[in-house]
Short mmCIF file of C-alpha atoms in Angstrom, two decimals:
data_model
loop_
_atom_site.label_atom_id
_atom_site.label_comp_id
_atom_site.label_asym_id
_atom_site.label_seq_id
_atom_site.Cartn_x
_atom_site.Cartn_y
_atom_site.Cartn_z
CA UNK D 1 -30.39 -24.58 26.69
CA UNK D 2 -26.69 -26.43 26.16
CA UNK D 3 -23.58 -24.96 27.61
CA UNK D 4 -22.26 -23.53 24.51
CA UNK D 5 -25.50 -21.58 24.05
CA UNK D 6 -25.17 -19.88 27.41
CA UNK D 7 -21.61 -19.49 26.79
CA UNK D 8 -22.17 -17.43 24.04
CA UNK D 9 -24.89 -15.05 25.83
CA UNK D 10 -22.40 -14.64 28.33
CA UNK D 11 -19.67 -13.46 26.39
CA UNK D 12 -22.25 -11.27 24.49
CA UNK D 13 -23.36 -9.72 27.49
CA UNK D 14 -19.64 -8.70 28.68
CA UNK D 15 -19.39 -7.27 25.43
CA UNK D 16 -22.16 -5.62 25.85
CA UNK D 17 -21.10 -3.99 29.12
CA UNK D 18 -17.69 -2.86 27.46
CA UNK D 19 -20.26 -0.85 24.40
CA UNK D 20 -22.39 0.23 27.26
CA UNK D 21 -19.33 1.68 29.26
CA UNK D 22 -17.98 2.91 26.44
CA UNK D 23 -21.39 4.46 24.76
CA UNK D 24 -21.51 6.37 28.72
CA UNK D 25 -18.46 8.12 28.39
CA UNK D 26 -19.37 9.54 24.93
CA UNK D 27 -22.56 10.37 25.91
CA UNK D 28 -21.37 12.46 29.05
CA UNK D 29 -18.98 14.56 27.15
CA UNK D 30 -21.39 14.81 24.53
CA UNK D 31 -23.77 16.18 27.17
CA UNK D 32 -21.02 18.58 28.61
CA UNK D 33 -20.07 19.84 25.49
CA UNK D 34 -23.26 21.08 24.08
CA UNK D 35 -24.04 24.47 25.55
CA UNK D 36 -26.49 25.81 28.50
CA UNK D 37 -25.78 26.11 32.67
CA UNK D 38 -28.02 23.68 34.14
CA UNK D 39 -27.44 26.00 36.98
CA UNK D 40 -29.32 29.02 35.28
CA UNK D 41 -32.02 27.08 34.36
CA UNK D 42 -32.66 26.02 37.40
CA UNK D 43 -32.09 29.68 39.21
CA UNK D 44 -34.20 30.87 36.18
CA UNK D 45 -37.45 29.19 37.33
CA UNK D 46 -36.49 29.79 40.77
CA UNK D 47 -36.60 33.48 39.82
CA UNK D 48 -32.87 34.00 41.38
CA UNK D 49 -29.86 34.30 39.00
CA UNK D 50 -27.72 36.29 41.19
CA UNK D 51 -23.74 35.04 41.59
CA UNK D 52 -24.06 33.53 45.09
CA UNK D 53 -27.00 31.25 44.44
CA UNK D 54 -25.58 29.59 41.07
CA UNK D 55 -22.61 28.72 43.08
CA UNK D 56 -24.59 27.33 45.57
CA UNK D 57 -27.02 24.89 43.09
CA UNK D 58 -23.14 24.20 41.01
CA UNK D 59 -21.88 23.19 44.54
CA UNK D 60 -25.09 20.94 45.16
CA UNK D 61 -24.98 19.10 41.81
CA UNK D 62 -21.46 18.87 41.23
CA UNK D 63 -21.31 21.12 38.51
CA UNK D 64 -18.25 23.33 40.13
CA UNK D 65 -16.19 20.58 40.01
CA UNK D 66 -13.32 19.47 36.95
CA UNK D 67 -14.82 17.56 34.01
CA UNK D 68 -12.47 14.85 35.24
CA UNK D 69 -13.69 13.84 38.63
CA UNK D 70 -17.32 14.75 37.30
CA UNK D 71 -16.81 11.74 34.62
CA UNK D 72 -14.97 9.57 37.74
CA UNK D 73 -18.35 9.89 39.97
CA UNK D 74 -20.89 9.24 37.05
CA UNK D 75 -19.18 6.56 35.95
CA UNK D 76 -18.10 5.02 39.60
CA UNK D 77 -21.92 4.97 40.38
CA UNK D 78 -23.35 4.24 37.07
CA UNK D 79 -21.13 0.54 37.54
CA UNK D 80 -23.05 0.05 41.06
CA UNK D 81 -26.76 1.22 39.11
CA UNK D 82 -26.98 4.51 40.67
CA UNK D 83 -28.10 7.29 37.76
CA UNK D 84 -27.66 10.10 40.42
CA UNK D 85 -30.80 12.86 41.17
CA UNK D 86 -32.86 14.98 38.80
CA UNK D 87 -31.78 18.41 39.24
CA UNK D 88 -35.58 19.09 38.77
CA UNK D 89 -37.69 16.31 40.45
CA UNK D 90 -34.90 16.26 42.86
CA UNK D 91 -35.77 12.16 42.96
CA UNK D 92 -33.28 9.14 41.09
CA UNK D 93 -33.02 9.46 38.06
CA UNK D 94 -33.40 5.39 37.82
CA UNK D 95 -37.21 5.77 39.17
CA UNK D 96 -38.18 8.00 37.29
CA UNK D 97 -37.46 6.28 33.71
CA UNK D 98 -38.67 3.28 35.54
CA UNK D 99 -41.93 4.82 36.22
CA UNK D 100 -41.94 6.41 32.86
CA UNK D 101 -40.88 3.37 31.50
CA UNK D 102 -43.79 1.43 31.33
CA UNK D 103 -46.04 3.94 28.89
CA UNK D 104 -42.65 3.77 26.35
CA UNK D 105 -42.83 0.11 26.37
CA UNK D 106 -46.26 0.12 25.39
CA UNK D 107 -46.24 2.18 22.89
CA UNK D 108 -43.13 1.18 21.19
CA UNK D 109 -44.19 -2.56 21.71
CA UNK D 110 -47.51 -2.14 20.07
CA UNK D 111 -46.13 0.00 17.17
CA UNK D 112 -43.27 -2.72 16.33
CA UNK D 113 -45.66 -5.25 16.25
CA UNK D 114 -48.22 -3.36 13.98
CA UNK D 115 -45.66 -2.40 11.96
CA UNK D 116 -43.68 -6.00 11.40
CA UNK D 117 -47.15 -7.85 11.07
CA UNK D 118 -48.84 -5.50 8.51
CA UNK D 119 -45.41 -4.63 6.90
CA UNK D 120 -44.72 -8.77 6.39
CA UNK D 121 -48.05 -9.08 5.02
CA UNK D 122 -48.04 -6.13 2.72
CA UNK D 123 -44.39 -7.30 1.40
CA UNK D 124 -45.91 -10.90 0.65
CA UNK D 125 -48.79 -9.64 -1.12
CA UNK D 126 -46.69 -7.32 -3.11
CA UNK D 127 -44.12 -9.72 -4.25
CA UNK D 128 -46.55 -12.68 -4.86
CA UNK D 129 -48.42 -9.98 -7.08
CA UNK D 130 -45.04 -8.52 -8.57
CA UNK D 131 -45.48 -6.39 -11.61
CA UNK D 132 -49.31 -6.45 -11.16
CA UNK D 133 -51.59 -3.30 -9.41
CA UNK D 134 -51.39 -5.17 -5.85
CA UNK D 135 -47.26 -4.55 -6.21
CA UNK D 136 -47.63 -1.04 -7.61
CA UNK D 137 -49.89 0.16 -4.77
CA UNK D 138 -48.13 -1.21 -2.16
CA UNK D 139 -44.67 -0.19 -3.45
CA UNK D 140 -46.09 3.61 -3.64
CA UNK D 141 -47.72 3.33 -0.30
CA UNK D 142 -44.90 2.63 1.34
CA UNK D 143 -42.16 4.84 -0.21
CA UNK D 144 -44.75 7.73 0.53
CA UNK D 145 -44.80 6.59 4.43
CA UNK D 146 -40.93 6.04 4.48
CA UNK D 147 -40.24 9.24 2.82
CA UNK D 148 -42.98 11.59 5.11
CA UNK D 149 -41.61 12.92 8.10
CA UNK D 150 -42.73 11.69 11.57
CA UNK D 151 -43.83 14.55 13.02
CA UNK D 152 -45.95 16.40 10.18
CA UNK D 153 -47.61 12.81 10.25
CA UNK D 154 -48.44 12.53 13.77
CA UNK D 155 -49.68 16.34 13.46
CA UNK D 156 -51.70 15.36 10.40
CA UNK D 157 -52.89 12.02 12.29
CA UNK D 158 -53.69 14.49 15.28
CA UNK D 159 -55.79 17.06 13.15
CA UNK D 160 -57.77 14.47 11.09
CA UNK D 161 -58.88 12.16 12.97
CA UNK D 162 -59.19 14.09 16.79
CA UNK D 163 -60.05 17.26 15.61
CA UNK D 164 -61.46 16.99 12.28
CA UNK D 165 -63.52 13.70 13.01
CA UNK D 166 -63.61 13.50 16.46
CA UNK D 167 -62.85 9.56 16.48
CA UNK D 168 -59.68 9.60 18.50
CA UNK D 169 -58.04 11.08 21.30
CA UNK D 170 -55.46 13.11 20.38
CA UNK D 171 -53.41 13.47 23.68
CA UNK D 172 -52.62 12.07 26.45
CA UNK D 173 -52.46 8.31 27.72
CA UNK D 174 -55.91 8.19 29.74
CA UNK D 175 -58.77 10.57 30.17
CA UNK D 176 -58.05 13.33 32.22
CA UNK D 177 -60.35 13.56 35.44
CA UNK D 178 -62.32 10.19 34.33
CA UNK D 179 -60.76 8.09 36.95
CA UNK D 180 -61.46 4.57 35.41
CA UNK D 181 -60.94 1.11 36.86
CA UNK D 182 -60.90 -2.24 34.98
CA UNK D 183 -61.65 -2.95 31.90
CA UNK D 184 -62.94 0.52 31.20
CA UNK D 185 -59.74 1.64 31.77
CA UNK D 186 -58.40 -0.55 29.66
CA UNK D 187 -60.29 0.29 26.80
CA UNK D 188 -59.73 3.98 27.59
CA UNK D 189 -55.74 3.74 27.24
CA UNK D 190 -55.85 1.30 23.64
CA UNK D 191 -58.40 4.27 22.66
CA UNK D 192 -55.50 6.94 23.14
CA UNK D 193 -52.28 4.49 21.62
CA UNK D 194 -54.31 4.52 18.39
CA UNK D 195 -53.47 7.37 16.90
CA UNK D 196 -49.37 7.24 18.00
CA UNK D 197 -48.82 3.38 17.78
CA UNK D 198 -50.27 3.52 13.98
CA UNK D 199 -47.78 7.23 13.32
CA UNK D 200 -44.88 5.37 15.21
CA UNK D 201 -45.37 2.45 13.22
CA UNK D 202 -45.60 3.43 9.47
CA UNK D 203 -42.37 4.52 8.77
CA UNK D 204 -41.13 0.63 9.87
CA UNK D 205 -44.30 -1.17 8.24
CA UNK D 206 -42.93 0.86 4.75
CA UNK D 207 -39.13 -0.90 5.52
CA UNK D 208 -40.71 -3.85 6.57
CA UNK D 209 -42.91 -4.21 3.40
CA UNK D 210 -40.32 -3.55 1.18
CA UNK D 211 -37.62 -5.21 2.48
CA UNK D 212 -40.14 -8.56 2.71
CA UNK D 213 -41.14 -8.10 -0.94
CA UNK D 214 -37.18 -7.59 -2.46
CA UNK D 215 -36.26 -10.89 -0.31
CA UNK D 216 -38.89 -13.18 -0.70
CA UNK D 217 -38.57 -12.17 -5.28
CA UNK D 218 -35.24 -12.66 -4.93
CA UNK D 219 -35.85 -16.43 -3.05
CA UNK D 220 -37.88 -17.19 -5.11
CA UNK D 221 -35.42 -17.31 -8.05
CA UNK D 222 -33.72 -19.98 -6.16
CA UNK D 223 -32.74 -23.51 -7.49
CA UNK D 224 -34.35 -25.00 -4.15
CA UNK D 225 -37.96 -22.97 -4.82
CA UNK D 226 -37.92 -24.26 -8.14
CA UNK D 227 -37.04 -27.77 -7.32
CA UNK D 228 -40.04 -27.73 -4.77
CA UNK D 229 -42.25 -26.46 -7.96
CA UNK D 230 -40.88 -29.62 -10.16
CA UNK D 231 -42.19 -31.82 -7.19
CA UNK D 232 -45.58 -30.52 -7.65
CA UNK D 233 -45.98 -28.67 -4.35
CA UNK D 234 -48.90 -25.87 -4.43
CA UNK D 235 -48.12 -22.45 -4.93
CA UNK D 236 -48.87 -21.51 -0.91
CA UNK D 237 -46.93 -24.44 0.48
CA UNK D 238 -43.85 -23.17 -1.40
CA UNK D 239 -44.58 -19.65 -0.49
CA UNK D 240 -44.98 -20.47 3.20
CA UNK D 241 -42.65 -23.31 3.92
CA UNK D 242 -39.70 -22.27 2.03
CA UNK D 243 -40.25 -18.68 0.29
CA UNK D 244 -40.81 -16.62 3.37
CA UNK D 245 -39.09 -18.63 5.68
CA UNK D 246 -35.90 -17.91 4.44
CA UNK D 247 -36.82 -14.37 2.68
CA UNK D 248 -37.84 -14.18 6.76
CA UNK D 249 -33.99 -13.76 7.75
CA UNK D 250 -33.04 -10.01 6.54
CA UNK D 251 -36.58 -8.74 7.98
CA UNK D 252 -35.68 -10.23 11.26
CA UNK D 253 -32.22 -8.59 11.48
CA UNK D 254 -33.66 -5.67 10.49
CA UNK D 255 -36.22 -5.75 12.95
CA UNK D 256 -34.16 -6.48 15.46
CA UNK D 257 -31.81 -3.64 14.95
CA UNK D 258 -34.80 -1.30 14.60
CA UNK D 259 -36.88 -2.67 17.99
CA UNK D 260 -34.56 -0.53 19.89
CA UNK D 261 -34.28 2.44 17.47
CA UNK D 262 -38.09 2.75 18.22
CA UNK D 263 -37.50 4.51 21.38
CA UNK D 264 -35.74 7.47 19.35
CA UNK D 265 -38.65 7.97 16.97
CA UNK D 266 -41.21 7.68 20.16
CA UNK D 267 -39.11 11.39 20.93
CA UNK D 268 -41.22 12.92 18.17
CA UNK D 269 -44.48 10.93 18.70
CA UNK D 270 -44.49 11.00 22.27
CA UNK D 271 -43.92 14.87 22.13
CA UNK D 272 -47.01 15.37 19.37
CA UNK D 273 -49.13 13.19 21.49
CA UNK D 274 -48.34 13.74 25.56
CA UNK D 275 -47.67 10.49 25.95
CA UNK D 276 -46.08 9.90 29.31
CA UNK D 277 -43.29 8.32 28.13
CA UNK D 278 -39.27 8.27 28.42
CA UNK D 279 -38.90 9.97 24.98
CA UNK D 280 -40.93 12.82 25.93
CA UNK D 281 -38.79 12.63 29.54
CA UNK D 282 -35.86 12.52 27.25
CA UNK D 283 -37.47 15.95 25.22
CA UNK D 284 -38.13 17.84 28.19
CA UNK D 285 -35.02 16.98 30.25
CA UNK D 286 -32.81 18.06 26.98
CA UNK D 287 -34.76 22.09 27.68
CA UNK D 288 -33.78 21.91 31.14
CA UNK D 289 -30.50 20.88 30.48
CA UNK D 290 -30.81 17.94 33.47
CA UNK D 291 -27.75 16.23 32.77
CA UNK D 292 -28.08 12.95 34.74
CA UNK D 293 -31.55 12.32 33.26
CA UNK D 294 -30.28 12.70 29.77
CA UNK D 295 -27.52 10.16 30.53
CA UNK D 296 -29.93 8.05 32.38
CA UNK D 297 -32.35 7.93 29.14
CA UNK D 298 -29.30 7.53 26.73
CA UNK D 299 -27.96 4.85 28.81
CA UNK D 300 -31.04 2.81 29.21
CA UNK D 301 -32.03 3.53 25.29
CA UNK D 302 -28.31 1.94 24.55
CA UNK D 303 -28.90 -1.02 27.17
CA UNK D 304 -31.95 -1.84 25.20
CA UNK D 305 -30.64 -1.78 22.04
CA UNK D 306 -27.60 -4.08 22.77
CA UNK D 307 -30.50 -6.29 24.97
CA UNK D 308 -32.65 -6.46 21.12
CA UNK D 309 -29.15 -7.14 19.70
CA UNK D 310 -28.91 -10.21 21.45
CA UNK D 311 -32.27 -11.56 21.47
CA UNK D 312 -32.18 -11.17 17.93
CA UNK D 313 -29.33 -13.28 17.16
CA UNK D 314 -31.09 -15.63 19.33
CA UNK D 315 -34.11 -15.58 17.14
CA UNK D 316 -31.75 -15.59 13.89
CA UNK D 317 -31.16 -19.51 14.87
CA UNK D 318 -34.66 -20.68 15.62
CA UNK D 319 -35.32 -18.62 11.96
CA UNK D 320 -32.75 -20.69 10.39
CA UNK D 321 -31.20 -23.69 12.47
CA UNK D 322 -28.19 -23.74 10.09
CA UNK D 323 -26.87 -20.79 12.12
CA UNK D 324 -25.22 -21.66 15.19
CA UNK D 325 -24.28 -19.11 17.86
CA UNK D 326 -21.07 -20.31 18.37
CA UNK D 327 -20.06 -18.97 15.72
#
């Protein structure tokens, strides 16, 4: 890796620190602002709301003090890593994303790569078959997937094939109570992603497909496609080596912008589907109005997406060598 390559990274990644800082303090008056006492919540399933004890939790978390110095401390210890505690779990809030973490990464990784792979495909087929059935049927298919909501198709996924046929497991990440070692457990937890890897990933595989087909028909128009023609090269080496190659270069920006958007959807799927994720920690932490686990989600959900950011532009040049980062 030269010099000027890590150069750039570098001056990515303080930029990325100034969005992140920035992206932290929006978030935490966006938090404050919406309404709900975390206070009474807590007191609430404590089965004590009178006066003297909602002081006392507002004293313990904080909460009694201005909105100024509350913004001072987050911020002060987000820049040294520390999230603060779960009013709830009453643990940091870093180890618990961390340990929810992994399940997220899993899901969302699978369902981005099901979705890029099958959408990539589909969008070659359709535009090497454009105007005929093939192009048609996959051009339907996926404007019905990109237009259906998420969560009426993880409910729909969830009542067909768990309940209906009884093929899938329809919750959950592993067997409850089977207590599974090795590869049987292994087998056990790609049983259960299934079902919300394939809901997760349709909506993408849809903007995948068509985004694929519209660049790789519009490349192909190209004075360089049809000089390769002239020189007599066969229909798949043309295709291959210089239609999708650079028809390739709008799906991976896309992509790359959307890898981190994925965690946002897995809200809804991990929700339909008890998967022990961060989005359903990010779901449940929202109805106990746990204000330093919401900013801990947001903030790692924003870190990730500025992390995809990157990488992608990294990718962009080993798509396309004509684009250096320097620029």
């Amino acid at each position: 890796m030269s010099i000027q390559t890590l150069m750039y990274i570098g001056g990515r990644l303080i930029k990325g620190a100034i969005v992140l800082l920035v992206i932290a303090v929006f978030n935490f008056f966006l938090i404050r602002a919406a309404p709900g006492d975390p206070a009474k919540v807590m007191a609430g399933e404590a089965g004590a709301t009178d006066e003297l004890f909602l002081q006392q939790l507002r004293e313990q978390f904080g909460l009694d003090q201005p909105l100024y110095y509350q913004l001072w401390v987050y911020i002060s210890n987000l820049v040294q890593f520390d999230m603060g505690i779960t009013y709830r779990q009453q643990m940091p809030v870093f180890d618990l994303i961390m340990d929810r973490m992994p399940a997220t990464l899993l899901l969302t990784g699978a369902a981005f790569l099901l979705s890029l792979l099958i959408g990539v495909l589909a969008g070659v087929v359709a535009a090497q078959k454009h105007k005929q059935w093939a192009d048609s049927f996959i051009t339907v298919a996926a404007l019905i997937f990109y237009a259906t909501p998420l969560f009426w198709l993880a409910m729909m996924a969830a009542l067909f094939f768990s309940v209906y046929l009884n093929w899938l497991p329809s919750f959950g990440m592993e067997t409850v109570g089977a207590n599974l070692t090795g590869f049987d457990r292994f087998i056990d937890i790609m049983t259960h992603l299934i079902l919300p890897a394939a809901t997760l990933g349709l909506f993408f595989t849809a903007v995948y497909a068509r985004m694929t087909r519209a660049s790789m028909i519009e490349t192909t128009r190209m004075d360089f496609v049809k000089t390769a023609i002239a020189k007599g090269m066969t229909p798949n080496r043309v295709t291959y080596r210089h239609v999708l190659r650079n028809a390739l270069l709008p799906v991976v920006t896309l992509a790359g912008l959307q890898a981190g958007q994925l965690i946002g959807g897995a809200v809804l799927t991990e929700t339909v589907f008890a998967w022990p994720g961060i989005g359903r920690l990010m779901f449940e932490a929202l109805f106990q109005r746990d204000y330093n686990l919401l900013l801990g989600v947001f903030f790692i959900s924003s870190a990730m997406v500025v992390l995809f950011n990157l990488i992608t532009d990294v990718i962009y040049c080993v798509v396309d060598p004509r684009i250096e980062l320097s620029k």
